[in-house]
mmCIF file of C-alpha atoms in Angstrom:
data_model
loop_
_atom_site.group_PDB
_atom_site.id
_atom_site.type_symbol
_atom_site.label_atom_id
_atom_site.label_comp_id
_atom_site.label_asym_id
_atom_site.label_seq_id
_atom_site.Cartn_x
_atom_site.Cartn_y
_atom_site.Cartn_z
ATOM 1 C CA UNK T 30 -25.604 -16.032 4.488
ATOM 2 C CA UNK T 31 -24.205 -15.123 1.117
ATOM 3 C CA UNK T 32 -25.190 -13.568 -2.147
ATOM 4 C CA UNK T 33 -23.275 -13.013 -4.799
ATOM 5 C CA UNK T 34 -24.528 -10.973 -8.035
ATOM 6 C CA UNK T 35 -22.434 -12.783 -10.711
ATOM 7 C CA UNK T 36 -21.288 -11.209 -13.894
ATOM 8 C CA UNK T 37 -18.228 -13.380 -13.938
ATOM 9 C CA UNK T 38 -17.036 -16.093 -16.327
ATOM 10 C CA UNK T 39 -14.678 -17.530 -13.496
ATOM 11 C CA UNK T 40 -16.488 -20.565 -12.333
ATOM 12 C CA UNK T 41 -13.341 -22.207 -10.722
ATOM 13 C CA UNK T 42 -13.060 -19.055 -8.648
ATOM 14 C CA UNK T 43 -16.617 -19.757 -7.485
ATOM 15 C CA UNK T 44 -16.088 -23.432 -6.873
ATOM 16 C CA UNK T 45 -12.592 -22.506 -4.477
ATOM 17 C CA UNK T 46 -14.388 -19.883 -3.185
ATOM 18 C CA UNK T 47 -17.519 -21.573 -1.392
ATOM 19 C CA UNK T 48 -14.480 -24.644 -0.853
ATOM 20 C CA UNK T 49 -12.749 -22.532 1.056
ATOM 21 C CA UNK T 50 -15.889 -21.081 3.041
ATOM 22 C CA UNK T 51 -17.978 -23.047 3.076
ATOM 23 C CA UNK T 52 -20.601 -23.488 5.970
ATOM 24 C CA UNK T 53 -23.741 -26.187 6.450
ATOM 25 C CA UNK T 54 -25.515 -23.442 8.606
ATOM 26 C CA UNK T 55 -25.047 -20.710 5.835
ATOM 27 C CA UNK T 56 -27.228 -20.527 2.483
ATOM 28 C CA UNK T 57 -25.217 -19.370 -0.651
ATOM 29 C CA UNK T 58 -27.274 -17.547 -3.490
ATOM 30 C CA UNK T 59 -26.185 -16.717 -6.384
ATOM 31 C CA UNK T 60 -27.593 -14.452 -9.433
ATOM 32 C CA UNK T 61 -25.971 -14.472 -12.621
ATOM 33 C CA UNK T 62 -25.704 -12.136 -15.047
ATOM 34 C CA UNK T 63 -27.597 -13.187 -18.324
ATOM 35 C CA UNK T 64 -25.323 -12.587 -20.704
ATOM 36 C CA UNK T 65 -22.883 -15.052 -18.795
ATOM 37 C CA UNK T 66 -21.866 -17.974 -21.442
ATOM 38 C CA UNK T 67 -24.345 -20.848 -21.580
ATOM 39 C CA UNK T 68 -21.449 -22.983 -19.570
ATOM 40 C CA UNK T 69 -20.868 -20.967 -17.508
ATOM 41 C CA UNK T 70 -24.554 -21.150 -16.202
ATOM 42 C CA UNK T 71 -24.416 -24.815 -16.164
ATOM 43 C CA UNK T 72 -21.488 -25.301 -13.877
ATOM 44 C CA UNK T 73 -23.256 -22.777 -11.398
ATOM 45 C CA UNK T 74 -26.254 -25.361 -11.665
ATOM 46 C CA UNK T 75 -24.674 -28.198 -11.252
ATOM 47 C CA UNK T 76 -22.698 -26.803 -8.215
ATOM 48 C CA UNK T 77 -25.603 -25.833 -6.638
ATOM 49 C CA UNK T 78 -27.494 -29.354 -7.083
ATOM 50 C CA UNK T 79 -24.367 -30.810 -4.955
ATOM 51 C CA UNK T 80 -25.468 -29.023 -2.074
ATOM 52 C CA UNK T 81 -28.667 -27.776 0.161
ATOM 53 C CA UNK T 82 -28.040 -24.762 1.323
ATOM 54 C CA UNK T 83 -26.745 -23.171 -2.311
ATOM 55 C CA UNK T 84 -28.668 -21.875 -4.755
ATOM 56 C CA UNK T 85 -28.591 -20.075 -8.271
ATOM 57 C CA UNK T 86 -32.027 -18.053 -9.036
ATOM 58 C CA UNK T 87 -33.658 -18.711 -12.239
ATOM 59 C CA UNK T 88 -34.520 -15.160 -12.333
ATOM 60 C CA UNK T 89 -31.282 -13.770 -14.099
ATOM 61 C CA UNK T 90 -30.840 -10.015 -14.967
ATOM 62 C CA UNK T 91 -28.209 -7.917 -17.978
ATOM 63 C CA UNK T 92 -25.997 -6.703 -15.439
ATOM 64 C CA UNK T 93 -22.939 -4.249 -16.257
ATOM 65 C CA UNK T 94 -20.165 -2.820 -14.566
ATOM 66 C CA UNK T 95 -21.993 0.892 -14.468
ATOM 67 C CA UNK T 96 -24.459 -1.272 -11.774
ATOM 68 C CA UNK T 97 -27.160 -1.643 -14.456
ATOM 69 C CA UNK T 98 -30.100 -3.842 -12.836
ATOM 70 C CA UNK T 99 -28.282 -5.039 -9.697
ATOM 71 C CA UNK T 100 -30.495 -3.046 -7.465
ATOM 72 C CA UNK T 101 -33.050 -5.652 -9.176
ATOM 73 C CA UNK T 102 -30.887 -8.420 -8.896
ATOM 74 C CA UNK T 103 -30.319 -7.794 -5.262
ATOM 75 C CA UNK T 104 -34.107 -7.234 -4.275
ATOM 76 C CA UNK T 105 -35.098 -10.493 -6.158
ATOM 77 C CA UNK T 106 -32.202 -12.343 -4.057
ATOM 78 C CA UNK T 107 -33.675 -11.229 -1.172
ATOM 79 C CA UNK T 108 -37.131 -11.941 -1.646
ATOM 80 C CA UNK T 109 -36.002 -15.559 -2.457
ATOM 81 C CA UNK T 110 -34.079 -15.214 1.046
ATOM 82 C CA UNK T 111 -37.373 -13.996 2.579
ATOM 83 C CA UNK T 112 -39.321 -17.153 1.410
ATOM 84 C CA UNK T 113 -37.197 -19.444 2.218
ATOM 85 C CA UNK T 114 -37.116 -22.033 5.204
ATOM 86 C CA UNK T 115 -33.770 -21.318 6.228
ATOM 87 C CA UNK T 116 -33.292 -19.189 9.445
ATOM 88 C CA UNK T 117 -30.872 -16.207 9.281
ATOM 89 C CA UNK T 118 -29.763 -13.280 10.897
ATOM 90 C CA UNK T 119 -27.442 -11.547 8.356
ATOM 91 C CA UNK T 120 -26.635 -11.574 4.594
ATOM 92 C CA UNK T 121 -23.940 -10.454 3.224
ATOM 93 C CA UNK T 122 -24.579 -8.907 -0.523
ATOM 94 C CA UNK T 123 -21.162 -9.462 -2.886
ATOM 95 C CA UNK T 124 -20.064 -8.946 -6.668
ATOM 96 C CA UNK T 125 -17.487 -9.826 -9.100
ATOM 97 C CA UNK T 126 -14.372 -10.759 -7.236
ATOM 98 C CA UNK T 127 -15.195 -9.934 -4.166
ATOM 99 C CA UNK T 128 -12.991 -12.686 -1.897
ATOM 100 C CA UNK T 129 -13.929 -13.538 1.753
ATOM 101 C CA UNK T 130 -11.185 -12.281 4.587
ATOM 102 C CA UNK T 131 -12.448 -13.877 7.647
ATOM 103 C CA UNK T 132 -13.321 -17.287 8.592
ATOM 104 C CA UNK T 133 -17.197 -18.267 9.285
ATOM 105 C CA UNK T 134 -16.462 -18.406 12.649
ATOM 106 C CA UNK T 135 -15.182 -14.889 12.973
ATOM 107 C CA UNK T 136 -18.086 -13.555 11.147
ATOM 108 C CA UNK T 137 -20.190 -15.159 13.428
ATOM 109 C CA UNK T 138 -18.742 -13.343 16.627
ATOM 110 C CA UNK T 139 -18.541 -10.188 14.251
ATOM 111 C CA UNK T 140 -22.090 -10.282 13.382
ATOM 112 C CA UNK T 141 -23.018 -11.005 16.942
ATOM 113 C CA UNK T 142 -21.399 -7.514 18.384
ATOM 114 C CA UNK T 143 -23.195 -5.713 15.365
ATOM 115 C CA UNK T 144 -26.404 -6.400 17.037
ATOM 116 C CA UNK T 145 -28.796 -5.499 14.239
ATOM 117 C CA UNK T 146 -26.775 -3.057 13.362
ATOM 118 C CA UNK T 147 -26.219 -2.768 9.134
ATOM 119 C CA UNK T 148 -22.603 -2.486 7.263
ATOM 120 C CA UNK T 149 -23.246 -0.568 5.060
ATOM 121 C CA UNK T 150 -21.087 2.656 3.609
ATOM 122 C CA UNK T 151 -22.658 5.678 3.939
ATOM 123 C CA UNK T 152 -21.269 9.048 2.055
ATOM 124 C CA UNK T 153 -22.770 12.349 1.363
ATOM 125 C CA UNK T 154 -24.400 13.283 -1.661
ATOM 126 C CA UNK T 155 -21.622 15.616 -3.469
ATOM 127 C CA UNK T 156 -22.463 17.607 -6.399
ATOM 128 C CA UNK T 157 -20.782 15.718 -8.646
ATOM 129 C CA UNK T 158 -22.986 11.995 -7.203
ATOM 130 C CA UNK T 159 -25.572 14.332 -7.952
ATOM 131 C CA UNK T 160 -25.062 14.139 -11.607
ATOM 132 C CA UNK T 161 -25.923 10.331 -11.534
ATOM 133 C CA UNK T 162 -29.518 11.064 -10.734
ATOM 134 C CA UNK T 163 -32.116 12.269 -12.907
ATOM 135 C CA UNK T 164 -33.042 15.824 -11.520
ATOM 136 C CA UNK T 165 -35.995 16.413 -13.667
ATOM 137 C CA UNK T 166 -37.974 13.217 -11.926
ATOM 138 C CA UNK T 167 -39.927 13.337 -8.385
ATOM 139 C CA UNK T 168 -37.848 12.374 -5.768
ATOM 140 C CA UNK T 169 -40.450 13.543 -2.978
ATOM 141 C CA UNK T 170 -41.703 10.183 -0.574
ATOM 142 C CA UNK T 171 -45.209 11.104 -2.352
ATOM 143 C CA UNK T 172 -43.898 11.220 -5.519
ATOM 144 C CA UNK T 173 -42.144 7.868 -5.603
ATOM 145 C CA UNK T 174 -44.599 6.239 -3.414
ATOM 146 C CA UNK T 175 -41.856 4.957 -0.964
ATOM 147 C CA UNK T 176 -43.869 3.621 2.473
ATOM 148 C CA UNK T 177 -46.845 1.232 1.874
ATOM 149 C CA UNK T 178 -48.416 3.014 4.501
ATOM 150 C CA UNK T 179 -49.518 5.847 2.716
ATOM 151 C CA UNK T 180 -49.174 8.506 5.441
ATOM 152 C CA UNK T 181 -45.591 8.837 5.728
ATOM 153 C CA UNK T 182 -45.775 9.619 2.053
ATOM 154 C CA UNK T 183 -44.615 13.280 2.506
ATOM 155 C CA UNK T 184 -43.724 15.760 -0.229
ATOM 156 C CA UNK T 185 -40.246 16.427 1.495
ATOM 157 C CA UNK T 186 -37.402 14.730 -0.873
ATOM 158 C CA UNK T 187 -35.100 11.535 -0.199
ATOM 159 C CA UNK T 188 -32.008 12.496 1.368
ATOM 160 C CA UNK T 189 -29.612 10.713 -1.404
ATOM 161 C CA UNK T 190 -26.193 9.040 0.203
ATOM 162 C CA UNK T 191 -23.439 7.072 -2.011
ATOM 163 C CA UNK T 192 -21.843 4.507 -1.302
ATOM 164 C CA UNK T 193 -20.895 0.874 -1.672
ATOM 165 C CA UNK T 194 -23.499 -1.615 -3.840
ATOM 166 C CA UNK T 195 -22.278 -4.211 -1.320
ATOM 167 C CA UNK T 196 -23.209 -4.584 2.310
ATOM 168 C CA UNK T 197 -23.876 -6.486 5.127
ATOM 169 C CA UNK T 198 -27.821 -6.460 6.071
ATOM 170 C CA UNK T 199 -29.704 -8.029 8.905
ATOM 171 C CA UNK T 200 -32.494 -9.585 8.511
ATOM 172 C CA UNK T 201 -34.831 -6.934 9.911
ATOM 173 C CA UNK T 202 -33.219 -4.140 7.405
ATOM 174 C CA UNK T 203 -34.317 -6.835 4.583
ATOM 175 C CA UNK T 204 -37.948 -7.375 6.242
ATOM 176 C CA UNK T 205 -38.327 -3.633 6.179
ATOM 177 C CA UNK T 206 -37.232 -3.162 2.559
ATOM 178 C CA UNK T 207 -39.548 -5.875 1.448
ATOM 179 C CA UNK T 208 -42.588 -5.232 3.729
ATOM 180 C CA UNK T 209 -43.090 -1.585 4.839
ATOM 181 C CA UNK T 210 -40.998 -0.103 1.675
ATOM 182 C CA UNK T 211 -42.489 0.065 -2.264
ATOM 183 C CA UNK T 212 -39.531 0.342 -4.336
ATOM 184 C CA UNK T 213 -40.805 0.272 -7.493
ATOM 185 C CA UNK T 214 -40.736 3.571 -8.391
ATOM 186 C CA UNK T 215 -37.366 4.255 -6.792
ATOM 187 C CA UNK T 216 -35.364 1.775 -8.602
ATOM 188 C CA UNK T 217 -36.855 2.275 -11.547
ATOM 189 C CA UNK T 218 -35.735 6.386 -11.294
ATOM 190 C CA UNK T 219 -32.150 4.992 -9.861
ATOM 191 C CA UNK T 220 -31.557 3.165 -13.645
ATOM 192 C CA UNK T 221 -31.996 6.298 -15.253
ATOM 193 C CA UNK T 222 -28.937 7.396 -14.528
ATOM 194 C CA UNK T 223 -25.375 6.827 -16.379
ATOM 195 C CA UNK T 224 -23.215 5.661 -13.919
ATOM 196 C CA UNK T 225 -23.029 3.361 -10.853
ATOM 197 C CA UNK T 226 -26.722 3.477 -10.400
ATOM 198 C CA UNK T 227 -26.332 0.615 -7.788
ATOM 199 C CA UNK T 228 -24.207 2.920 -5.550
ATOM 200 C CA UNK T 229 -27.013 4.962 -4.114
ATOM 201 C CA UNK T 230 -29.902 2.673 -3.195
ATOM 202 C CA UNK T 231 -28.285 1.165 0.506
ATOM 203 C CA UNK T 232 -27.111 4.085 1.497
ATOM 204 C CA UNK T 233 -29.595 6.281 1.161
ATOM 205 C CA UNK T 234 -32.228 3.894 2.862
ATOM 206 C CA UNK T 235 -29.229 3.226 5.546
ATOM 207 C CA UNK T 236 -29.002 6.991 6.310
ATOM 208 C CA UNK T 237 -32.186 8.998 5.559
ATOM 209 C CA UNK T 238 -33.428 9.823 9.161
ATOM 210 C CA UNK T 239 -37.002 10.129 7.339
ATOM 211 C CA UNK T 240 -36.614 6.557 6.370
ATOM 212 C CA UNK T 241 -36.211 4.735 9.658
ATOM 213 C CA UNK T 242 -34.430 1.989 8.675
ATOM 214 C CA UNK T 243 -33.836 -0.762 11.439
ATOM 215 C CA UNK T 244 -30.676 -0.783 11.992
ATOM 216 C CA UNK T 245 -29.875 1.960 10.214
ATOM 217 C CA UNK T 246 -27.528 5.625 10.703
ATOM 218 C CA UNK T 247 -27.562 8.901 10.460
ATOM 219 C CA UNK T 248 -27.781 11.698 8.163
ATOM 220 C CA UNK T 249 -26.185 13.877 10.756
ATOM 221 C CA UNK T 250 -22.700 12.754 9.482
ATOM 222 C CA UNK T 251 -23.794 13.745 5.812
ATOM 223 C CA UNK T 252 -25.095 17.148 6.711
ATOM 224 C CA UNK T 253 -21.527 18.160 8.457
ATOM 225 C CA UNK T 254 -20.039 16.722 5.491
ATOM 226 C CA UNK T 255 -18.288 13.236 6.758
ATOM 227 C CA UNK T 256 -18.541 9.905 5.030
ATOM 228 C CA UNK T 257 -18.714 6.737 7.015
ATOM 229 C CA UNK T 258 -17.214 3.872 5.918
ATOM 230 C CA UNK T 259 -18.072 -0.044 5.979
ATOM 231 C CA UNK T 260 -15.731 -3.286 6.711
ATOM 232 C CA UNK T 261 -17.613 -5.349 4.373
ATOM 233 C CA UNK T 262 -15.487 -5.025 1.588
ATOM 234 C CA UNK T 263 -11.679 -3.274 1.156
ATOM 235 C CA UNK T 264 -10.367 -2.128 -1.943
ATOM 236 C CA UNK T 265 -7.433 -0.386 -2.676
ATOM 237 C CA UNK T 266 -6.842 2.364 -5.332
ATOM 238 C CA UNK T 267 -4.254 3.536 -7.883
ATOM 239 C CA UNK T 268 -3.344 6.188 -5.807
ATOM 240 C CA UNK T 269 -3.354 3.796 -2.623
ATOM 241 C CA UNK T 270 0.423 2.545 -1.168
ATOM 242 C CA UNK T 271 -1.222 -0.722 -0.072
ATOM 243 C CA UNK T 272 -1.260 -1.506 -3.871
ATOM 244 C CA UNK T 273 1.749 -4.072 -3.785
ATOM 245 C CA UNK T 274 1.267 -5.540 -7.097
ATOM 246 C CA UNK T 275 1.042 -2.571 -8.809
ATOM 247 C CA UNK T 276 -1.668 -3.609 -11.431
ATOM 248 C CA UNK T 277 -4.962 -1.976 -11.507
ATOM 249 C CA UNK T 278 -8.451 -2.065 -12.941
ATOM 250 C CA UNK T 279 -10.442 0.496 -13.075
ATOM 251 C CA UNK T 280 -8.444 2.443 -10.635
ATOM 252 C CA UNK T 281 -8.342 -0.554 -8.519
ATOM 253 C CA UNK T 282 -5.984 -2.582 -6.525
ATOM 254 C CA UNK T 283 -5.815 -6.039 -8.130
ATOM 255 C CA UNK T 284 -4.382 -8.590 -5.554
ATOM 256 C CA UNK T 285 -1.688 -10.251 -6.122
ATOM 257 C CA UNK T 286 1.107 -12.761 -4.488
ATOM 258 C CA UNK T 287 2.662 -9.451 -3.201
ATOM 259 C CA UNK T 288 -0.092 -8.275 -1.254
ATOM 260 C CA UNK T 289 -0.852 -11.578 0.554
ATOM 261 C CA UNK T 290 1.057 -11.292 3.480
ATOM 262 C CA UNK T 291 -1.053 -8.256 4.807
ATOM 263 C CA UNK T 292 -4.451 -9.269 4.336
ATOM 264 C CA UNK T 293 -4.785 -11.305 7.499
ATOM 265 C CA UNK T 294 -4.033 -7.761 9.567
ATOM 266 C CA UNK T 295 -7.198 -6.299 7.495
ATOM 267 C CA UNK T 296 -10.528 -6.320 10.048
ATOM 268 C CA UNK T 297 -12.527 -6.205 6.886
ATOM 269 C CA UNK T 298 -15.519 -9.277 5.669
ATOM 270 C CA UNK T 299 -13.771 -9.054 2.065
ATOM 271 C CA UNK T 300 -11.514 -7.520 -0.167
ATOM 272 C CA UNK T 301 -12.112 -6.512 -3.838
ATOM 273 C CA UNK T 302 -10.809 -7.553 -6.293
ATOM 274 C CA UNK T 303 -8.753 -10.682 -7.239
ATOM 275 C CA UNK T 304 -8.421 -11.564 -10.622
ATOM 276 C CA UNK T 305 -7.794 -15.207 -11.653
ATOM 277 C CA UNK T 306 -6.356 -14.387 -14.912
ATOM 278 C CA UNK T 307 -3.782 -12.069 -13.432
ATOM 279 C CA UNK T 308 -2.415 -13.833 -10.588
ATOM 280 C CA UNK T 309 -3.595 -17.016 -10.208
ATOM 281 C CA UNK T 310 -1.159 -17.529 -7.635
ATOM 282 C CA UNK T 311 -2.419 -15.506 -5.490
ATOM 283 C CA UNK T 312 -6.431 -16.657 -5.467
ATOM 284 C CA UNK T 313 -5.197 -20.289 -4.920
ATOM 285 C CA UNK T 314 -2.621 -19.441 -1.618
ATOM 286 C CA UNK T 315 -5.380 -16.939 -0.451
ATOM 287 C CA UNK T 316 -8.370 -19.994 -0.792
ATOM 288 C CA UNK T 317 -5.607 -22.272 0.885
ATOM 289 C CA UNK T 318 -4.459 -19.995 3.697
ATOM 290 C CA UNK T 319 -8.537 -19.057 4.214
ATOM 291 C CA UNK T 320 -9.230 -23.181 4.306
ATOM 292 C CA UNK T 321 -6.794 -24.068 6.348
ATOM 293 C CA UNK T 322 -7.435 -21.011 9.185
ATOM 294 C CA UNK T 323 -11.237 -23.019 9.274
ATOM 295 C CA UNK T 324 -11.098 -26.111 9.718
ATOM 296 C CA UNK T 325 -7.101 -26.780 10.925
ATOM 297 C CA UNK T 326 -6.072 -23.510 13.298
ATOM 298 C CA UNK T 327 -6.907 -22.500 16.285
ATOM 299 C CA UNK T 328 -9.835 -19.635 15.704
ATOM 300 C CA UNK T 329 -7.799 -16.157 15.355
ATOM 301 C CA UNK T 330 -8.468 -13.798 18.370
ATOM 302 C CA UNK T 331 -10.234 -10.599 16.639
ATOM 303 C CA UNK T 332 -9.869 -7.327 18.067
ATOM 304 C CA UNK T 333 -13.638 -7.183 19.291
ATOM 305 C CA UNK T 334 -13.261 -3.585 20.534
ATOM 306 C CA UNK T 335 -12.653 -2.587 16.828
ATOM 307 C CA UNK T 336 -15.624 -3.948 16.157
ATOM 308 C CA UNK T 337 -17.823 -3.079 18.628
ATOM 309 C CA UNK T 338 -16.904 1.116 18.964
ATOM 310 C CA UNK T 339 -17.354 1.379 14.853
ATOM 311 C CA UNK T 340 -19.047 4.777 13.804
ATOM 312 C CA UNK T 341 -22.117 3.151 12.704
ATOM 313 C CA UNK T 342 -22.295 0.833 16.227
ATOM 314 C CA UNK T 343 -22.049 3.294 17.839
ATOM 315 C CA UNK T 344 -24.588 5.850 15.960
ATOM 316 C CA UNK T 345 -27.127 2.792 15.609
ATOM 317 C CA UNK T 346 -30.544 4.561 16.108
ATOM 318 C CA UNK T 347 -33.278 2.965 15.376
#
């Protein structure tokens, strides 16, 4: 299962996207940012109507590129997930020009070896992440109200990790979140700060020990100071050799025709970011290649021991 939190305006790229992956079995939600031209909603709408397992929430949200209000955006997909009558056992949480890597039938047999076990990156909480978060509010359990059952509301503090907005979540790390977890208070304190407020709310539930997360890590990594990193998505930075094309955004990587010939040696779900309006090219022999490798070749042997001795496999606790 997908969901994408959209603030794009590049329908088409939607529309070759979900041509390209395209699964009956899977459900595709999307959530678009509200601010996204009236058009722009429309096409999403009418692309969903074509199909039964894809979906655009009415719920829509003033998302920006400092991650304001896609925690929310991301909890209101997956309560819609949570209600639905579709059965599932993993979803996989995107953004803006994030492109698929692997076939559906390679996630599958990915997915399978995980075993309940989340992607999702997990880094410590530096000084400087610090800075995002609002020391003068109550970060205690108690204080933010965290477990519906009132008990484990402690006065000890969150242990904070950083990492990716994105993820890959199984279905009973979502259950947990919306069931035995308030968040109210939590997200609410995570939009008070400046900057990529959507970067700390997986990883600290993935990683705080206190927290119990199925599926979940470790903190153990953060307290000796290691980071532990996630194969949902790739990207590439300025300072990054992979960087083929040579033209960045934001510090980042954006693919083009150069960089096409090593994706398929990535193990990674995705890769971020293609840009239509820079290489067109590119998106369009990527989509091709990615069609072609699902429904025309013979499935692509992964290397399942990759997958199955990953750190957070391996560390899976609970």
């Amino acid at each position: 299962m997908y969901v994408q939190a959209k603030e794009s305006r590049d329908y088409l790229m939607l529309e070759m996207e979900l041509a390209a992956e395209y699964a009956p079995q899977n459900i595709y939600v999307y959530i678009l940012d509200r601010k996204s031209p009236l058009l722009f909603h429309n096409q999403m709408k009418a692309l969903a109507d074509c199909f039964p397992n894809v979906f655009v929430l009415t719920k829509t949200y003033d998302m920006s590129s400092w991650g304001k209000n896609m925690n929310y955006a991301l909890m209101s997909s997956l309560e819609f997930l949570a209600r639905s009558r579709f059965s599932w056992k993993y979803v996989i949480f995107l953004q803006n020009h994030d492109v698929i890597l692997r076939t559906n039938y390679e996630l599958v047999q990915i997915f399978k070896l995980f075993n309940g076990t989340n992607d999702i990156e997990v880094n410590p909480a530096w000084p400087w992440l610090m800075e995002r978060i609002d020391p003068h509010l109550d970060w205690t359990y108690a204080g933010l109200n965290l477990f519906k059952n009132e008990s484990r509301n402690s006065h000890k503090k969150i242990n904070f990790s950083k990492g990716y907005a994105v993820g890959s979540l199984s279905r009973a790390m979502v259950e947990f979140m919306l069931n035995e977890l308030n968040l109210t208070k939590f997200l609410a304190q995570l939009e008070n700060g400046m900057y990529a407020v959507d970067e700390q709310l997986l990883s600290t539930l993935q990683a705080d020990d206190e927290i119990q997360t199925p599926g979940g890590f470790t903190q153990k990594c953060n307290d000796d100071g290691y980071g532990t990193d996630c194969i949902t998505r790739v990207a590439f930075w300025s300072y990054d050799q992979e960087c083929l094309s040579g033209i960045h955004r934001h510090s980042v990587c954006i693919m083009g025709m150069e960089d096409l010939a090593y994706l398929n040696h990535l193990p990674h779900l995705t890769i971020n970011k293609f840009i239509p309006s820079t290489d067109f090219g590119a998106l369009i022999c990527w989509y091709e290649h990615l069609f072609n490798r699902t429904y025309f070749e013979p499935p692509k042997e992964l290397d399942m021991n990759f997958y199955a001795n990953l750190n957070h496999e391996l560390l899976f606790v609970f």
